[in-house]
CSV table of C-alpha atoms and ligand atoms in Angstrom, one decimal:
chain,number,residue,atom,x,y,z
A,1,UNK,CA,4.3,-25.1,-18.6
A,2,UNK,CA,5.5,-26.6,-21.9
A,3,UNK,CA,7.9,-29.4,-22.3
A,4,UNK,CA,11.5,-28.2,-21.8
A,5,UNK,CA,10.4,-25.9,-18.9
A,6,UNK,CA,9.5,-22.9,-21.0
A,7,UNK,CA,6.4,-21.0,-19.8
A,8,UNK,CA,4.2,-20.4,-22.8
A,9,UNK,CA,1.4,-18.8,-20.8
A,10,UNK,CA,0.5,-15.2,-21.4
A,11,UNK,CA,1.8,-14.4,-17.9
A,12,UNK,CA,5.4,-14.7,-19.1
A,13,UNK,CA,4.8,-11.6,-21.3
A,14,UNK,CA,4.4,-9.4,-18.2
A,15,UNK,CA,8.0,-8.2,-18.1
A,16,UNK,CA,7.7,-5.6,-15.3
A,17,UNK,CA,8.3,-7.9,-12.4
A,18,UNK,CA,10.7,-5.7,-10.6
A,19,UNK,CA,11.8,-2.1,-9.9
A,20,UNK,CA,15.1,-2.9,-11.5
A,21,UNK,CA,13.3,-3.7,-14.8
A,22,UNK,CA,11.5,-0.4,-14.7
A,23,UNK,CA,14.8,1.4,-13.8
A,24,UNK,CA,16.4,-0.3,-16.8
A,25,UNK,CA,13.7,0.9,-19.2
A,26,UNK,CA,13.8,4.4,-17.9
A,27,UNK,CA,17.6,4.6,-18.0
A,28,UNK,CA,17.9,2.9,-21.4
A,29,UNK,CA,15.0,4.1,-23.6
A,30,UNK,CA,13.1,6.9,-21.8
A,31,UNK,CA,15.2,9.4,-19.8
A,32,UNK,CA,18.1,9.8,-22.3
A,33,UNK,CA,15.5,10.9,-24.9
A,34,UNK,CA,13.4,13.0,-22.5
A,35,UNK,CA,13.5,16.6,-23.8
A,36,UNK,CA,15.3,19.0,-21.4
A,37,UNK,CA,12.2,21.1,-20.9
A,38,UNK,CA,10.2,18.1,-19.8
A,39,UNK,CA,13.0,16.9,-17.5
A,40,UNK,CA,13.1,20.4,-15.9
A,41,UNK,CA,9.3,20.4,-15.4
A,42,UNK,CA,9.3,16.9,-14.1
A,43,UNK,CA,12.0,17.6,-11.5
A,44,UNK,CA,10.2,20.8,-10.4
A,45,UNK,CA,6.9,18.8,-10.1
A,46,UNK,CA,8.7,16.1,-8.0
A,47,UNK,CA,9.0,18.8,-5.3
A,48,UNK,CA,5.2,19.6,-5.3
A,49,UNK,CA,3.3,18.1,-2.4
A,50,UNK,CA,1.2,16.2,-4.9
A,51,UNK,CA,4.0,15.5,-7.3
A,52,UNK,CA,3.0,11.8,-7.3
A,53,UNK,CA,0.1,12.9,-9.6
A,54,UNK,CA,2.3,13.7,-12.6
A,55,UNK,CA,2.4,11.1,-15.4
A,56,UNK,CA,5.6,8.9,-15.4
A,57,UNK,CA,8.1,9.6,-18.1
A,58,UNK,CA,7.6,6.4,-20.0
A,59,UNK,CA,3.8,7.2,-20.2
A,60,UNK,CA,4.5,10.7,-21.5
A,61,UNK,CA,6.8,9.1,-24.1
A,62,UNK,CA,4.0,6.8,-25.1
A,63,UNK,CA,1.5,9.7,-25.5
A,64,UNK,CA,3.9,11.6,-27.7
A,65,UNK,CA,4.5,8.5,-29.8
A,66,UNK,CA,0.8,7.9,-30.2
A,67,UNK,CA,0.2,11.5,-31.3
A,68,UNK,CA,3.0,11.4,-33.8
A,69,UNK,CA,2.1,7.9,-35.2
A,70,UNK,CA,-1.6,8.9,-35.6
A,71,UNK,CA,-0.8,12.3,-37.0
A,72,UNK,CA,-3.1,14.0,-34.5
A,73,UNK,CA,-3.5,17.7,-34.8
A,74,UNK,CA,-6.4,18.6,-32.5
A,75,UNK,CA,-6.4,17.0,-29.1
A,76,UNK,CA,-8.0,17.3,-25.7
A,77,UNK,CA,-6.4,16.7,-22.3
A,78,UNK,CA,-8.5,16.4,-19.1
A,79,UNK,CA,-6.3,16.6,-16.0
A,80,UNK,CA,-3.3,18.9,-16.6
A,81,UNK,CA,-1.8,19.4,-13.1
A,82,UNK,CA,1.6,21.1,-13.7
A,83,UNK,CA,1.6,20.1,-17.4
A,84,UNK,CA,4.1,17.2,-17.9
A,85,UNK,CA,1.8,15.2,-20.1
A,86,UNK,CA,0.5,18.4,-21.7
A,87,UNK,CA,4.1,19.4,-22.6
A,88,UNK,CA,4.7,15.9,-24.1
A,89,UNK,CA,1.5,16.4,-26.2
A,90,UNK,CA,2.4,19.9,-27.3
A,91,UNK,CA,5.9,18.8,-28.4
A,92,UNK,CA,4.4,15.9,-30.4
A,93,UNK,CA,1.8,18.0,-32.2
A,94,UNK,CA,2.7,19.5,-35.6
A,95,UNK,CA,2.9,23.3,-36.1
A,96,UNK,CA,-0.6,24.5,-36.1
A,97,UNK,CA,-1.7,21.6,-33.8
A,98,UNK,CA,-3.7,22.4,-30.7
A,99,UNK,CA,-4.5,20.8,-27.3
A,100,UNK,CA,-7.5,21.9,-25.3
A,101,UNK,CA,-6.2,21.4,-21.8
A,102,UNK,CA,-8.8,21.2,-19.0
A,103,UNK,CA,-8.3,21.3,-15.2
A,104,UNK,CA,-10.2,22.5,-12.2
A,105,UNK,CA,-7.0,24.0,-10.8
A,106,UNK,CA,-5.3,26.8,-12.8
A,107,UNK,CA,-2.7,27.4,-10.1
A,108,UNK,CA,-0.8,24.1,-10.8
A,109,UNK,CA,-1.0,24.7,-14.6
A,110,UNK,CA,0.6,28.2,-14.0
A,111,UNK,CA,3.5,26.5,-12.1
A,112,UNK,CA,4.4,24.6,-15.3
A,113,UNK,CA,3.5,27.3,-17.8
A,114,UNK,CA,6.9,28.9,-17.9
A,115,UNK,CA,8.4,25.6,-19.0
A,116,UNK,CA,5.8,25.3,-21.8
A,117,UNK,CA,6.6,28.9,-22.8
A,118,UNK,CA,10.3,28.3,-22.7
A,119,UNK,CA,9.9,25.3,-24.9
A,120,UNK,CA,8.1,27.5,-27.4
A,121,UNK,CA,4.9,25.5,-27.1
A,122,UNK,CA,2.4,27.9,-25.4
A,123,UNK,CA,0.7,28.8,-28.7
A,124,UNK,CA,-0.4,25.1,-29.0
A,125,UNK,CA,-2.1,25.1,-25.6
A,126,UNK,CA,-5.6,26.3,-25.0
A,127,UNK,CA,-6.1,26.0,-21.2
A,128,UNK,CA,-9.6,25.9,-19.9
A,129,UNK,CA,-10.2,26.1,-16.2
A,130,UNK,CA,-13.1,24.1,-14.8
A,131,UNK,CA,-14.7,20.6,-14.4
A,132,UNK,CA,-13.9,18.3,-17.3
A,133,UNK,CA,-17.5,17.3,-18.0
A,134,UNK,CA,-18.6,20.9,-18.1
A,135,UNK,CA,-15.8,22.0,-20.5
A,136,UNK,CA,-16.5,19.0,-22.7
A,137,UNK,CA,-20.2,20.1,-22.9
A,138,UNK,CA,-19.0,23.4,-24.2
A,139,UNK,CA,-16.8,21.7,-26.8
A,140,UNK,CA,-19.9,19.7,-27.8
A,141,UNK,CA,-22.0,22.8,-28.3
A,142,UNK,CA,-19.2,24.2,-30.5
A,143,UNK,CA,-18.9,21.0,-32.4
A,144,UNK,CA,-22.6,21.0,-33.3
A,145,UNK,CA,-21.9,24.1,-35.4
A,146,UNK,CA,-19.1,22.3,-37.2
A,147,UNK,CA,-21.3,19.1,-37.6
A,148,UNK,CA,-18.3,16.7,-37.6
A,149,UNK,CA,-16.3,15.4,-34.6
A,150,UNK,CA,-13.2,17.5,-34.9
A,151,UNK,CA,-10.7,16.0,-32.5
A,152,UNK,CA,-8.1,13.4,-33.3
A,153,UNK,CA,-6.9,12.4,-29.8
A,154,UNK,CA,-7.9,12.8,-26.2
A,155,UNK,CA,-6.1,11.9,-22.9
A,156,UNK,CA,-8.2,11.6,-19.7
A,157,UNK,CA,-6.3,11.8,-16.5
A,158,UNK,CA,-8.7,13.2,-13.9
A,159,UNK,CA,-12.0,12.5,-12.1
A,160,UNK,CA,-11.9,8.6,-12.4
A,161,UNK,CA,-15.5,8.0,-11.1
A,162,UNK,CA,-16.8,9.9,-14.2
A,163,UNK,CA,-14.7,8.0,-16.8
A,164,UNK,CA,-17.8,6.5,-18.4
A,165,UNK,CA,-19.4,10.0,-18.8
A,166,UNK,CA,-16.1,11.3,-20.4
A,167,UNK,CA,-16.2,8.3,-22.7
A,168,UNK,CA,-19.7,9.1,-23.9
A,169,UNK,CA,-18.9,12.8,-24.6
A,170,UNK,CA,-15.5,12.0,-26.2
A,171,UNK,CA,-17.1,9.5,-28.5
A,172,UNK,CA,-19.0,12.5,-29.9
A,173,UNK,CA,-15.9,14.8,-30.0
A,174,UNK,CA,-13.2,12.5,-31.3
A,175,UNK,CA,-13.6,11.5,-34.9
A,176,UNK,CA,-14.0,8.0,-36.2
A,177,UNK,CA,-10.5,6.5,-36.3
A,178,UNK,CA,-9.3,8.9,-33.6
A,179,UNK,CA,-7.8,7.8,-30.2
A,180,UNK,CA,-9.0,8.2,-26.6
A,181,UNK,CA,-6.5,7.3,-23.9
A,182,UNK,CA,-7.5,6.7,-20.2
A,183,UNK,CA,-5.0,6.8,-17.4
A,184,UNK,CA,-4.9,4.8,-14.1
A,185,UNK,CA,-7.1,2.1,-15.4
A,186,UNK,CA,-5.3,-0.6,-13.4
A,187,UNK,CA,-5.3,1.6,-10.2
A,188,UNK,CA,-2.2,0.1,-8.6
A,189,UNK,CA,-3.3,-3.4,-9.5
A,190,UNK,CA,-6.3,-3.1,-7.1
A,191,UNK,CA,-8.7,-3.9,-10.0
A,192,UNK,CA,-7.1,-7.4,-10.0
A,193,UNK,CA,-7.2,-7.8,-6.2
A,194,UNK,CA,-3.9,-6.1,-5.1
A,195,UNK,CA,-4.2,-4.4,-1.7
A,196,UNK,CA,-2.9,-0.9,-1.7
A,197,UNK,CA,-4.1,0.9,1.5
A,198,UNK,CA,-3.1,4.4,0.1
A,199,UNK,CA,-5.5,4.1,-2.8
A,200,UNK,CA,-9.2,4.9,-2.6
A,201,UNK,CA,-11.1,1.5,-2.9
A,202,UNK,CA,-14.3,3.1,-4.3
A,203,UNK,CA,-12.2,4.1,-7.3
A,204,UNK,CA,-11.2,0.5,-7.8
A,205,UNK,CA,-14.9,-0.4,-8.2
A,206,UNK,CA,-15.5,2.4,-10.7
A,207,UNK,CA,-12.5,1.4,-12.7
A,208,UNK,CA,-13.5,-2.3,-12.7
A,209,UNK,CA,-16.9,-1.4,-14.0
A,210,UNK,CA,-15.3,1.0,-16.6
A,211,UNK,CA,-12.8,-1.5,-17.8
A,212,UNK,CA,-15.5,-4.1,-18.3
A,213,UNK,CA,-17.8,-1.7,-20.1
A,214,UNK,CA,-14.9,-0.6,-22.5
A,215,UNK,CA,-14.0,-4.2,-23.2
A,216,UNK,CA,-17.6,-4.8,-24.3
A,217,UNK,CA,-18.1,-1.5,-26.2
A,218,UNK,CA,-18.5,-2.2,-29.9
A,219,UNK,CA,-17.9,1.5,-30.7
A,220,UNK,CA,-14.2,1.3,-29.9
A,221,UNK,CA,-11.2,-1.0,-30.3
A,222,UNK,CA,-9.4,-1.3,-27.0
A,223,UNK,CA,-5.9,-2.1,-25.8
A,224,UNK,CA,-4.9,-2.2,-22.2
A,225,UNK,CA,-1.3,-1.5,-21.4
A,226,UNK,CA,0.5,-2.1,-18.1
A,227,UNK,CA,2.5,1.1,-18.4
A,228,UNK,CA,2.4,3.5,-15.4
A,229,UNK,CA,-0.8,2.8,-13.4
A,230,UNK,CA,-2.5,1.2,-16.4
A,231,UNK,CA,-3.2,3.0,-19.7
A,232,UNK,CA,-6.1,2.1,-21.9
A,233,UNK,CA,-6.0,3.1,-25.5
A,234,UNK,CA,-9.3,3.2,-27.5
A,235,UNK,CA,-9.7,3.7,-31.2
A,236,UNK,CA,-13.1,5.0,-32.3
A,237,UNK,CA,-14.7,2.6,-34.8
A,238,UNK,CA,-18.2,4.1,-35.4
B,301,SAM,C1,-3.3,13.0,-12.1
B,301,SAM,S1,-3.4,14.7,-12.2
B,301,SAM,C2,-3.0,15.0,-13.9
B,301,SAM,C3,-1.5,14.7,-14.2
B,301,SAM,C4,-1.1,15.3,-15.5
B,301,SAM,N1,-1.7,14.6,-16.6
B,301,SAM,C5,0.4,15.2,-15.6
B,301,SAM,O1,1.0,14.5,-16.4
B,301,SAM,O2,1.1,15.8,-14.7
B,301,SAM,C6,-5.1,15.0,-12.1
B,301,SAM,C7,-5.5,16.5,-12.3
B,301,SAM,O3,-7.0,16.5,-12.5
B,301,SAM,C8,-7.5,17.6,-12.0
B,301,SAM,N2,-8.9,17.4,-11.8
B,301,SAM,C9,-9.5,16.7,-10.7
B,301,SAM,N3,-10.8,16.6,-10.9
B,301,SAM,C10,-11.1,17.2,-12.1
B,301,SAM,C11,-12.3,17.5,-12.9
B,301,SAM,N4,-13.5,17.1,-12.5
B,301,SAM,N5,-12.2,18.1,-14.0
B,301,SAM,C12,-10.9,18.6,-14.5
B,301,SAM,N6,-9.8,18.4,-13.8
B,301,SAM,C13,-9.9,17.7,-12.6
B,301,SAM,C14,-6.7,17.9,-10.7
B,301,SAM,O4,-6.7,19.3,-10.4
B,301,SAM,C15,-5.3,17.4,-11.2
B,301,SAM,O5,-4.5,18.5,-11.6
């Protein structure tokens, strides 16, 4: 603590100390700007028995912003569910942009598809059913023909124990200078010792290991955000 009582430690920059702070952010900056089609899809998904899986609105806003700032055109999403983050991605992509959207479960994607269609975004979505690692292997085979990594952006929101395997494949698919975003990297704070009985502890260990490996990976620049359940942004360097 510095003279005068001001806390100059980095801890004072962690603003999200309360639900009221989060509610303030949602009500001030996020929800008033949430497109109607996304709001409708979010509210439908809230009624799904596994609705807790959908990305929160502030995170979807971040994804859209990253895609627009970086000018991404070709993107990959692993973990679609009903498509909330997918719709945010499609809306942020320019005309002619595409997102390869991968999920083991087509049924949940089809629940959200009418919202994507109504928003006029279906032509940007290339849904591929199946396990993320298998579908990425297919993209890798296709990319060998094209010789250069052709994707600008990827969002990984499924299959946490395999995050390191996704990372290795995405580093071949996403071009140098491109962005790879991983969701849930703080896993309810359990990576730093929080006790959350509803969360699978084995995933905590995987994510601790993953976070440490990313932090030491010279092939990417890394930025850890305390948005949602923890979002890690990587920029490919080499
Ligand atoms: C957290 S949800 C994704 C949420 C979504 N991004 C959103 O904003 O609503 C995780 C999804 O990953 C899918 N999934 C689980 N294991 C997978 C795997 N190995 N490959 C691809 N998808 C998988 C599940 O079916 C589920 O729909």
